mmCIF file of C-alpha atoms in Angstrom:
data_model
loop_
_atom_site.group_PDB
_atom_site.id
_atom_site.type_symbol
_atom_site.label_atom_id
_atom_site.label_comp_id
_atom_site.label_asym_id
_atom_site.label_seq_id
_atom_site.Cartn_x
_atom_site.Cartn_y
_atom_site.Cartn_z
ATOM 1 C CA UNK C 1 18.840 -25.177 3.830
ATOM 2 C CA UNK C 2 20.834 -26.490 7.007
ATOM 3 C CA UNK C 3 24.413 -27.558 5.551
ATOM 4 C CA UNK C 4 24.464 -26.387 1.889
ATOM 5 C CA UNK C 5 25.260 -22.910 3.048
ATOM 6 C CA UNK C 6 27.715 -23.770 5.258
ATOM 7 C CA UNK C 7 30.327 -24.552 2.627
ATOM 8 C CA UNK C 8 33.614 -22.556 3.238
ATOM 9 C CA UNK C 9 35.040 -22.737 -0.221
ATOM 10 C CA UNK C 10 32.107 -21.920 -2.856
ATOM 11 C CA UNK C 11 29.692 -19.314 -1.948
ATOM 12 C CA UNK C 12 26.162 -20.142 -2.924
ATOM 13 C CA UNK C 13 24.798 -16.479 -4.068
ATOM 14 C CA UNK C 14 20.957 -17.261 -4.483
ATOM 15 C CA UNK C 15 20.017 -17.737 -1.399
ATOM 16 C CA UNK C 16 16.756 -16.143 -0.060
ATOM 17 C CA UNK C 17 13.157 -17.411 1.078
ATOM 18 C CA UNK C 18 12.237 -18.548 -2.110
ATOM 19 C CA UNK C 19 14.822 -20.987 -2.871
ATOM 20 C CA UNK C 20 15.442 -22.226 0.542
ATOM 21 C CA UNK C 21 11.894 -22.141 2.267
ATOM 22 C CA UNK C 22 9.390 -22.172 -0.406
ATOM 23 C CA UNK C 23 8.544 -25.000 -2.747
ATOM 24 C CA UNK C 24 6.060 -24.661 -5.388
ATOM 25 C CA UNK C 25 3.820 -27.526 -5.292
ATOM 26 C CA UNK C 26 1.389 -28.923 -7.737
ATOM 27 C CA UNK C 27 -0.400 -32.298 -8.074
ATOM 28 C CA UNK C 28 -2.722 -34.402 -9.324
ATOM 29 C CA UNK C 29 -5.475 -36.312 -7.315
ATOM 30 C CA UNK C 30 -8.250 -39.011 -8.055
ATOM 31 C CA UNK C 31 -11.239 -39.876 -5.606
ATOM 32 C CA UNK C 32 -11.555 -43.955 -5.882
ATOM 33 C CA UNK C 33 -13.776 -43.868 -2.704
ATOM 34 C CA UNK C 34 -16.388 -41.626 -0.882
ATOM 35 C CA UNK C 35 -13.183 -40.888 1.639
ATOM 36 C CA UNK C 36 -10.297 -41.626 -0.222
ATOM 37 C CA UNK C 37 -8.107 -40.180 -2.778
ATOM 38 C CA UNK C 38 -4.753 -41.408 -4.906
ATOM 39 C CA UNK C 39 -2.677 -38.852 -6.529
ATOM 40 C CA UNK C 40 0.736 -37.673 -7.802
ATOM 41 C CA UNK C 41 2.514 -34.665 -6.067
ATOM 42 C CA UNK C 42 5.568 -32.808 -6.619
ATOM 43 C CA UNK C 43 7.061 -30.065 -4.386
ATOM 44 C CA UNK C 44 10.202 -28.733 -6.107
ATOM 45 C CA UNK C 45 13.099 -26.346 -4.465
ATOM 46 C CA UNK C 46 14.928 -24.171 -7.440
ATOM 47 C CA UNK C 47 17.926 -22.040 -7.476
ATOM 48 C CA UNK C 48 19.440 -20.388 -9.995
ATOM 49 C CA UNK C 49 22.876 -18.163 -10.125
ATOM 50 C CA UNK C 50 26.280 -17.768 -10.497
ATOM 51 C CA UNK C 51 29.191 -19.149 -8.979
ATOM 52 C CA UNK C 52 32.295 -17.555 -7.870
ATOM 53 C CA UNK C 53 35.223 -19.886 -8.569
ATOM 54 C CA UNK C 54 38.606 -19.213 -9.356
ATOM 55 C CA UNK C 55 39.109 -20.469 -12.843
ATOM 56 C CA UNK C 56 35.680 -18.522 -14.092
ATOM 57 C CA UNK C 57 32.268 -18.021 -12.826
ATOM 58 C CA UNK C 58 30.026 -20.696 -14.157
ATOM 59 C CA UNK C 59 26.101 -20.464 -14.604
ATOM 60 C CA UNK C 60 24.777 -22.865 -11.758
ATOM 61 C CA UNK C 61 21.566 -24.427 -10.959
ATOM 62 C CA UNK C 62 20.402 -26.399 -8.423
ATOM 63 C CA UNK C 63 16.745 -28.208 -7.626
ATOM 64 C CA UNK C 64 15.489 -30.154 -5.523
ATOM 65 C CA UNK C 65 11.834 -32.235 -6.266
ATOM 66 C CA UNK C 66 10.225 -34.468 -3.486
ATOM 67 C CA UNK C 67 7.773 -36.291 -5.797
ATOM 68 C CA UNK C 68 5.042 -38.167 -3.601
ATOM 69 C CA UNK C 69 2.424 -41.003 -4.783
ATOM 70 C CA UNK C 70 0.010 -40.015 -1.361
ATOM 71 C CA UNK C 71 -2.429 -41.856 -0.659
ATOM 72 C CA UNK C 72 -5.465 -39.097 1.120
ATOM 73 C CA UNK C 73 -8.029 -40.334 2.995
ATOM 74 C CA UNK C 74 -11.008 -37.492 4.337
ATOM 75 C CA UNK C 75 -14.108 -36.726 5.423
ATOM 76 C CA UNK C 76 -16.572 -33.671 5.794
ATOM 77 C CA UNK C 77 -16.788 -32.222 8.971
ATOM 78 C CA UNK C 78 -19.186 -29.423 7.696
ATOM 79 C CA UNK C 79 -21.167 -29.004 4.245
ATOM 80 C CA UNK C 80 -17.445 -26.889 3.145
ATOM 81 C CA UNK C 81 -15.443 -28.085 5.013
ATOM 82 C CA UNK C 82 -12.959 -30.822 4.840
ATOM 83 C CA UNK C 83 -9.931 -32.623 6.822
ATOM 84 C CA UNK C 84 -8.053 -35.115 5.577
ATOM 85 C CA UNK C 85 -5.254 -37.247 6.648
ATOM 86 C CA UNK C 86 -2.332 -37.966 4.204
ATOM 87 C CA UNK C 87 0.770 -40.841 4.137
ATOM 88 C CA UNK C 88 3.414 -40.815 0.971
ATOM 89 C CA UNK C 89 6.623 -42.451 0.111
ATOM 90 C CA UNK C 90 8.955 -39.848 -1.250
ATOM 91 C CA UNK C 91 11.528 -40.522 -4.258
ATOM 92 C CA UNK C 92 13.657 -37.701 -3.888
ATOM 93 C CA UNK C 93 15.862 -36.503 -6.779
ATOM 94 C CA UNK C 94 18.473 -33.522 -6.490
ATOM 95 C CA UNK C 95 19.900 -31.942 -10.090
ATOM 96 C CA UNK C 96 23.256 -29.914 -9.868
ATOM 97 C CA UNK C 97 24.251 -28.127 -13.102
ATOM 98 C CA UNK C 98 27.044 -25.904 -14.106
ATOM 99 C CA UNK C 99 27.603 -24.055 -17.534
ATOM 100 C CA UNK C 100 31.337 -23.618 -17.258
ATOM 101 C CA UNK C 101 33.686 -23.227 -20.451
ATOM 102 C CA UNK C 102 35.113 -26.478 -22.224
ATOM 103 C CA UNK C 103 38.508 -24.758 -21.381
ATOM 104 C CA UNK C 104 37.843 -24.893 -17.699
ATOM 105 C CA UNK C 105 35.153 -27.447 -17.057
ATOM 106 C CA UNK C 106 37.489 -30.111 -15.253
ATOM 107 C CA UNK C 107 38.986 -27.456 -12.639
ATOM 108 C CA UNK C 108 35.598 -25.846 -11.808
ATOM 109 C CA UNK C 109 33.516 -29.318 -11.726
ATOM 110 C CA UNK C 110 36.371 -30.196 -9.338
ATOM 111 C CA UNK C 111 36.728 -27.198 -6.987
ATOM 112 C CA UNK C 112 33.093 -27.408 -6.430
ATOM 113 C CA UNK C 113 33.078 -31.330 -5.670
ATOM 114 C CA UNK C 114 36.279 -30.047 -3.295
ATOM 115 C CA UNK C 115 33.977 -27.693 -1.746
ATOM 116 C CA UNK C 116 31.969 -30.523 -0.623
ATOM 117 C CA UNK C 117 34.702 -32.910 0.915
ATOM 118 C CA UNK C 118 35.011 -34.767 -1.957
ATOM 119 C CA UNK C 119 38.951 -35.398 -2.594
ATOM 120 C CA UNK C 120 39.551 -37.757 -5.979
ATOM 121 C CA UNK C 121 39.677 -35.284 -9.201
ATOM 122 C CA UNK C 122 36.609 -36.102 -12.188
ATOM 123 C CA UNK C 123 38.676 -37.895 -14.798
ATOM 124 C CA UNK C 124 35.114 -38.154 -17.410
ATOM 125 C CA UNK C 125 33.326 -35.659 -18.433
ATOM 126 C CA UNK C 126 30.707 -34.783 -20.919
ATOM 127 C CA UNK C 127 29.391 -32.198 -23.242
ATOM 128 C CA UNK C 128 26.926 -31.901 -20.558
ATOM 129 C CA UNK C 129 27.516 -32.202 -16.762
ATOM 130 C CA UNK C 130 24.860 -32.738 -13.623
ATOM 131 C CA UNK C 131 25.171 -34.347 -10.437
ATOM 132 C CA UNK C 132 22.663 -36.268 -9.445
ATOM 133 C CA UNK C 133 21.203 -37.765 -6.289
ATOM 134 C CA UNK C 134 18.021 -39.725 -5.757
ATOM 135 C CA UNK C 135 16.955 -41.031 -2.730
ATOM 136 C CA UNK C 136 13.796 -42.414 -0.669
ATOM 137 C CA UNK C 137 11.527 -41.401 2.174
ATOM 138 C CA UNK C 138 8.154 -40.794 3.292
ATOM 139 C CA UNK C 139 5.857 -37.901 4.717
ATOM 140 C CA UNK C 140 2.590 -37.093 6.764
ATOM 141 C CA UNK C 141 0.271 -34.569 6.284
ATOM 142 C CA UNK C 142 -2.793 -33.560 7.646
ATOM 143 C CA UNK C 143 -5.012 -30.717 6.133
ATOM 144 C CA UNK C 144 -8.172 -28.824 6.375
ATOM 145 C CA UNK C 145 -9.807 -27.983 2.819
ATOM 146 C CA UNK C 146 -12.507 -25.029 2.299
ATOM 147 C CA UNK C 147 -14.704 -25.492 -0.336
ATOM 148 C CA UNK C 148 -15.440 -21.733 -2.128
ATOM 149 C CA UNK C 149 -17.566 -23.310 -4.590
ATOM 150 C CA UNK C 150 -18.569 -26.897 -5.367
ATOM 151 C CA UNK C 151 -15.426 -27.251 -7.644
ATOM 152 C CA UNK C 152 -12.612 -24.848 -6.116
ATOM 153 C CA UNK C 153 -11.258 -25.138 -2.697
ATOM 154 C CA UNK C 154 -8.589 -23.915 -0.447
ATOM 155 C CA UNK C 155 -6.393 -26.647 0.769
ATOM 156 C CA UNK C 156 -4.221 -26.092 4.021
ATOM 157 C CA UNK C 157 -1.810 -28.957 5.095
ATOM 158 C CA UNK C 158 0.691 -29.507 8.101
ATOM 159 C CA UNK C 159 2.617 -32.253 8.317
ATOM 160 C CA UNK C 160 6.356 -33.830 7.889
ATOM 161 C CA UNK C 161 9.087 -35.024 5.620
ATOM 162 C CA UNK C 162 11.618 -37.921 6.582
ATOM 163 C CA UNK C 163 14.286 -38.367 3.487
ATOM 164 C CA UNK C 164 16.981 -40.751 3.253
ATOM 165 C CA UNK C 165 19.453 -38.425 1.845
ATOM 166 C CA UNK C 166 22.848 -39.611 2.008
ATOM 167 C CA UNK C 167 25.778 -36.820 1.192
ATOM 168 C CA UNK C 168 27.927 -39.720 -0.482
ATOM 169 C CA UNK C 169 25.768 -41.143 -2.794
ATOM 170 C CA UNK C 170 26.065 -37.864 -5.603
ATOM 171 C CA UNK C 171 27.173 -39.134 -9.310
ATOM 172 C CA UNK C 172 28.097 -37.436 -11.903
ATOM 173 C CA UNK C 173 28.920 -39.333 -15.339
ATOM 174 C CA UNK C 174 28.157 -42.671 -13.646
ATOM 175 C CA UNK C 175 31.111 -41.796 -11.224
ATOM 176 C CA UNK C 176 29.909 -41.735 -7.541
ATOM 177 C CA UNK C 177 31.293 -38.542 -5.999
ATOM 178 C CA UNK C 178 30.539 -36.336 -2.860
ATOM 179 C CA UNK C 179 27.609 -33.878 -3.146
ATOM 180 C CA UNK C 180 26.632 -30.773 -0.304
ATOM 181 C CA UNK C 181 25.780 -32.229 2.775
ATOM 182 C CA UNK C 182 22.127 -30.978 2.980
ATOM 183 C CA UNK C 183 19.747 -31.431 6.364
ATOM 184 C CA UNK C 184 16.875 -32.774 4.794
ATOM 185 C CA UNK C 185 16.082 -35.650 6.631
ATOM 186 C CA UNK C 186 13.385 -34.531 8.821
ATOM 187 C CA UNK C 187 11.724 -31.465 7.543
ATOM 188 C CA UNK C 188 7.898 -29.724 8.943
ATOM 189 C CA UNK C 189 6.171 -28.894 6.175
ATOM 190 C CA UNK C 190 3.372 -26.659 5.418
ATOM 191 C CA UNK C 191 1.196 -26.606 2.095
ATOM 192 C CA UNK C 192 -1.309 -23.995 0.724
ATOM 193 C CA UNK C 193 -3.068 -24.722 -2.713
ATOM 194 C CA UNK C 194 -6.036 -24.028 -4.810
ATOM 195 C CA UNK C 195 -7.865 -26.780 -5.934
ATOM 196 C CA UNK C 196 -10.031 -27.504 -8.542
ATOM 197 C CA UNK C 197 -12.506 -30.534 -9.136
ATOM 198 C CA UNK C 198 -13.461 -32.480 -11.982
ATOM 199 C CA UNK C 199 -15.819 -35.621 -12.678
ATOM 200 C CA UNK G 1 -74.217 32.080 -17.283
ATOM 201 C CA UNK G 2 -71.892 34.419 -19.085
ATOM 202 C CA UNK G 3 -71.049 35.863 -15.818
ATOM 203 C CA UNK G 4 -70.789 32.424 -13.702
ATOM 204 C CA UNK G 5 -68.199 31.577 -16.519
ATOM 205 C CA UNK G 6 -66.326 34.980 -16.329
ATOM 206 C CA UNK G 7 -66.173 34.623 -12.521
ATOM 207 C CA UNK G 8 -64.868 31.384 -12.914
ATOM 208 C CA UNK G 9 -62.072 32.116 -14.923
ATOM 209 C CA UNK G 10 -60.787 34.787 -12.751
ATOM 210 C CA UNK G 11 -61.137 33.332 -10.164
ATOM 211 C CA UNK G 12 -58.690 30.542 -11.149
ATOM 212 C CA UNK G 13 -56.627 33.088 -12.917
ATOM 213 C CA UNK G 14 -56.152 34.604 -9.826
ATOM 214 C CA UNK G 15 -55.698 31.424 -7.089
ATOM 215 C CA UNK G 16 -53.215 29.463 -10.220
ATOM 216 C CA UNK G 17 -49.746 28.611 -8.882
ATOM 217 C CA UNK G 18 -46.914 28.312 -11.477
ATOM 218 C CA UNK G 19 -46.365 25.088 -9.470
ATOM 219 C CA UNK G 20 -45.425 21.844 -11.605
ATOM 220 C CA UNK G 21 -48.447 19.445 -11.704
ATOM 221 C CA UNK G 22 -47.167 16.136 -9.279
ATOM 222 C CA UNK G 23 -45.239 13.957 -10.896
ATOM 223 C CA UNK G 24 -46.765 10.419 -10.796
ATOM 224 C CA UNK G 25 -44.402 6.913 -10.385
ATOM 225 C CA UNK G 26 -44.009 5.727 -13.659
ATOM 226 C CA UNK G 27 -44.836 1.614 -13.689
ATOM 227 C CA UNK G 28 -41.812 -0.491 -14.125
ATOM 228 C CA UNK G 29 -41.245 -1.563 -17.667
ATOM 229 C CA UNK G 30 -41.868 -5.396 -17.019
ATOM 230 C CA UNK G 31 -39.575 -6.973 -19.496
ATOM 231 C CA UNK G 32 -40.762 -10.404 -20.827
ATOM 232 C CA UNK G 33 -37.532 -12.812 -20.855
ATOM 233 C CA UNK G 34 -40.118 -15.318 -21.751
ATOM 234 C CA UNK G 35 -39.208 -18.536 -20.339
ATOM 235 C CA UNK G 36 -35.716 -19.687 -18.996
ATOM 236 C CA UNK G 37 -33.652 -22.590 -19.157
ATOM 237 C CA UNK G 38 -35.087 -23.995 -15.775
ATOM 238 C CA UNK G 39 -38.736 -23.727 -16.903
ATOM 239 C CA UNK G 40 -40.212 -26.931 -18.646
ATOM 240 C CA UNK G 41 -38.346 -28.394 -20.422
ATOM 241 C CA UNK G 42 -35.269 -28.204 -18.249
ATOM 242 C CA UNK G 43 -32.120 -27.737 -20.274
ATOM 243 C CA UNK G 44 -29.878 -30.904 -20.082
ATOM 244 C CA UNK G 45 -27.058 -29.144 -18.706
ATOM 245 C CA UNK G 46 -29.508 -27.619 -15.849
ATOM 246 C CA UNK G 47 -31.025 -31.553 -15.643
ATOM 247 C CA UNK G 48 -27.486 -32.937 -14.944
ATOM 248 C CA UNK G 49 -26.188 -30.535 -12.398
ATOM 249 C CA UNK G 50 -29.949 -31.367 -10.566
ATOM 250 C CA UNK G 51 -28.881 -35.042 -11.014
ATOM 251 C CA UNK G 52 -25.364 -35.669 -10.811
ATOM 252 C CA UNK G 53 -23.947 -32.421 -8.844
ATOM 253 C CA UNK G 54 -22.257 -29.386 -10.624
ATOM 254 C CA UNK G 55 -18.754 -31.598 -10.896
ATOM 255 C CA UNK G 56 -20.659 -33.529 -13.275
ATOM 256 C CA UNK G 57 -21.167 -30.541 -16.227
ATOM 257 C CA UNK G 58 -18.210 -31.127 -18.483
ATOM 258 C CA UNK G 59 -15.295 -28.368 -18.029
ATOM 259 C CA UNK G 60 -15.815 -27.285 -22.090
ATOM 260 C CA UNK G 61 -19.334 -26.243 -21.221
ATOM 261 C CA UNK G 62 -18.927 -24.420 -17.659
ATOM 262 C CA UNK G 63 -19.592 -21.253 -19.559
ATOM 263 C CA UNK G 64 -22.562 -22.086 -20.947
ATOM 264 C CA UNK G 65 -23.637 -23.789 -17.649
ATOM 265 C CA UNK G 66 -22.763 -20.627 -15.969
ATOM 266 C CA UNK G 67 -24.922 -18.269 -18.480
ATOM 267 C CA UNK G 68 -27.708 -20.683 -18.201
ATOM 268 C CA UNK G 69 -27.538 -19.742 -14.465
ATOM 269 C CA UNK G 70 -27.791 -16.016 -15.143
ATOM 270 C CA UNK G 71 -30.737 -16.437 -17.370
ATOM 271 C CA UNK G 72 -33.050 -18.724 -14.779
ATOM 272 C CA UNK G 73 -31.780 -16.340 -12.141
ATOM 273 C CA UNK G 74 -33.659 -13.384 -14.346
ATOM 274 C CA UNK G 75 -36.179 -15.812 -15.633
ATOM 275 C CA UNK G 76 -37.299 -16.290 -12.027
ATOM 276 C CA UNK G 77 -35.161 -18.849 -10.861
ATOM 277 C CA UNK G 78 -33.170 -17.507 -8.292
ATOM 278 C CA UNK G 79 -34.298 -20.009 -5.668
ATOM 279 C CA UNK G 80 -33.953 -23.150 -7.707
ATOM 280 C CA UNK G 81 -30.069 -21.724 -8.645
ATOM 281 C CA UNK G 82 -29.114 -21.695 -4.604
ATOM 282 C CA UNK G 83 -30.975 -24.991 -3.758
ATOM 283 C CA UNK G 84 -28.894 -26.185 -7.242
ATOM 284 C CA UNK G 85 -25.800 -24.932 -5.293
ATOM 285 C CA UNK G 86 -27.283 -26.199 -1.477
ATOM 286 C CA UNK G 87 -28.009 -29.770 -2.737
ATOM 287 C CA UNK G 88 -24.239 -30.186 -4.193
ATOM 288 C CA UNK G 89 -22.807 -29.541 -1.017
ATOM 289 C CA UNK G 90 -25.262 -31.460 0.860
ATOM 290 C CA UNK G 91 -24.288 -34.236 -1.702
ATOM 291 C CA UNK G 92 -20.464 -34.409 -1.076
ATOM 292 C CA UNK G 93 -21.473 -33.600 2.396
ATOM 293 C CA UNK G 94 -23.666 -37.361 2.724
ATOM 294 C CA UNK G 95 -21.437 -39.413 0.630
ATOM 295 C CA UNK G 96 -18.306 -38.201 2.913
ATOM 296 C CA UNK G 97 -19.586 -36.901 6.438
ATOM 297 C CA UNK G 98 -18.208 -40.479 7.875
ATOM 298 C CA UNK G 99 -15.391 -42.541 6.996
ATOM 299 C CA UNK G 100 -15.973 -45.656 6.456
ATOM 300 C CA UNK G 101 -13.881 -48.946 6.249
ATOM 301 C CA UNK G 102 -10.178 -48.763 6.346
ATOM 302 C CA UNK G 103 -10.153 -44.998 5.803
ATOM 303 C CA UNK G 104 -10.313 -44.208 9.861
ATOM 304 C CA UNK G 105 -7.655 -46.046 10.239
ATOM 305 C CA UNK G 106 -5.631 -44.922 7.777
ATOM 306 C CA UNK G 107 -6.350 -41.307 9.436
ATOM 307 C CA UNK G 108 -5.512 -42.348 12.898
ATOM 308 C CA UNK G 109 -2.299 -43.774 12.127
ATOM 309 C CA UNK G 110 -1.291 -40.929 10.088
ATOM 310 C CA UNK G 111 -2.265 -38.792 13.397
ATOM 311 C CA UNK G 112 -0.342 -40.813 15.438
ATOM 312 C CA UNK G 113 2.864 -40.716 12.712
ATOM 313 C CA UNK G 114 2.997 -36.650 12.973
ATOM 314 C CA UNK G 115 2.091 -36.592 16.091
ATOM 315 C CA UNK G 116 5.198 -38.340 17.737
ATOM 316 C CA UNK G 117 7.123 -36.190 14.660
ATOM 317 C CA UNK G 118 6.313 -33.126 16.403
ATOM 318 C CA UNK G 119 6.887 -34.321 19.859
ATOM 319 C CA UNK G 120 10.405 -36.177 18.894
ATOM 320 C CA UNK G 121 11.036 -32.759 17.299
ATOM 321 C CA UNK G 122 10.502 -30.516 20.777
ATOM 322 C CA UNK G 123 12.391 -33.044 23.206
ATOM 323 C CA UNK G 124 15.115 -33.344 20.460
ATOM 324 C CA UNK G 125 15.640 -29.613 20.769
ATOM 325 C CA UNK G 126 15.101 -29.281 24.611
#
């Protein structure tokens, strides 16, 4: 993840293929037309770990979840096998938590936002603290399914993701505040899933 | 006659082999299943997969779908389980070989979206 790593100040310790490359993916799909198909889909980036800051060293998660309303249209190119064509908005929603002490939640929350380029101190804070970011975009896929039976297939997808993520735009406690200044406005993307059909 | 008897008996006395006699094939135990779900009548579940495609047989019964397979393919049935199979593909394969109405273009301009993506993406690097 192009500009979360490079922070100078707070070393993210968690990171690895499967919390900056992989997303695990599920979704939901129904078939309103011989070739078409509206569903629900979710691809979600976790990490988990600890941070090394100099009051303490908090618990600290972070996700990411591009959920996607996509709209699939396909047809059958052989008896098994299938290509489709697929166009989404995206409402993208980033969660950052930390599990610091009561004693030194305002210094941590702080050095961290610091870390980011944010410069006025948190004067609020609750029992529980997240910053959150939600923002817009859309994607493109297209994908080749293999049908193993007549209700499983294989579904293989290539395609794009253009979000409007905007570093400044972070709140925590209704405050808006400076979050990591992630690349994740235009991302390839490549999806693999099992799928399984109902009527 | 005594004699002729006698002569007989040592004769094969002598010429005997301790050879085992030859074993014959035994006939395959045919095992009457009696008939199977896809004989007359049909079993409903068997009826709607014909009908409505294998998607159709609700998810709480796939296992007794599935063991109503196995006994038609013992009863006899083997062929009508793959044409079962055959005729569910060809069924999806009718209803969606072409797309039709709107859905074409939805597909070209979805081909045309990631493909300038891609291309914006190698001259932006270049």
């Amino acid at each position: 993840m192009e500009g979360f790593d490079e922070n100078p100040d707070v070393f993210f310790p968690a990171k690895n293929v499967f919390t900056r490359n992989l997303l695990l993916n599920w979704g939901v799909y129904y078939e309103f037309f011989n070739n078409a198909r509206l569903g629900y889909n979710s691809f979600t980036s976790y990490e988990a770990g600890k941070l090394n800051l100099q009051e303490s060293k908090p618990a600290f998660q972070r996700s990411i979840r591009y959920r996607m309303i996509p709209l699939e249209t396909f047809f059958r190119w052989r008896p098994r096998i299938e290509l489709n064509f697929t166009l989404t908005p995206i409402w993208g929603r980033a969660k950052i938590t930390m599990d610091t002490k009561p004693s030194d939640k305002f210094e941590d929350w702080n050095e961290l936002l610091n870390s980011f380029g944010d410069s006025d101190p948190l004067s609020e804070l609750a029992g529980t603290d997240q910053l959150v970011n939600n923002w817009i975009g859309y994607s493109g896929m297209i994908g080749v399914r293999f049908y193993l039976s007549s209700r499983l297939g294989l579904d293989f997808k290539f395609g794009f993701m253009n979000n409007q993520y905007k570093q400044d735009e972070w709140s925590v406690q209704r405050n808006k505040v400076k979050g990591p200044a992630m690349k994740i406005d235009d991302l390839p993307i490549f999806s693999l899933r099992a799928i399984y059909g109902l009527k | 006659m005594r004699y002729f008897f006698c002569f007989m008996l040592l004769t094969g006395a002598c010429f005997a082999s301790n050879l085992p006699p030859k074993r014959t094939k035994k006939a395959k135990k045919v095992i009457d299943l009696g008939t199977g779900p896809c004989h007359d009548p049909v079993h409903p579940l068997i009826t709607l997969a014909m009908e409505k495609g294998v998607k159709a047989v609700p998810l709480r019964k796939i296992f007794l779908y599935r063991k109503l397979l196995k006994q038609c393919k013992k009863t006899g049935h083997r062929e009508t389980v793959k044409q079962l199979k055959l005729k569910d593909y060809q069924r999806d394969y009718q209803k969606a070989q072409f797309m039709a109405g709107w859905t074409s273009n939805h597909a070209m301009c979805v081909t045309i979206v990631i493909f300038y993506y891609y291309v914006g993406m190698v001259t932006a690097e270049k």
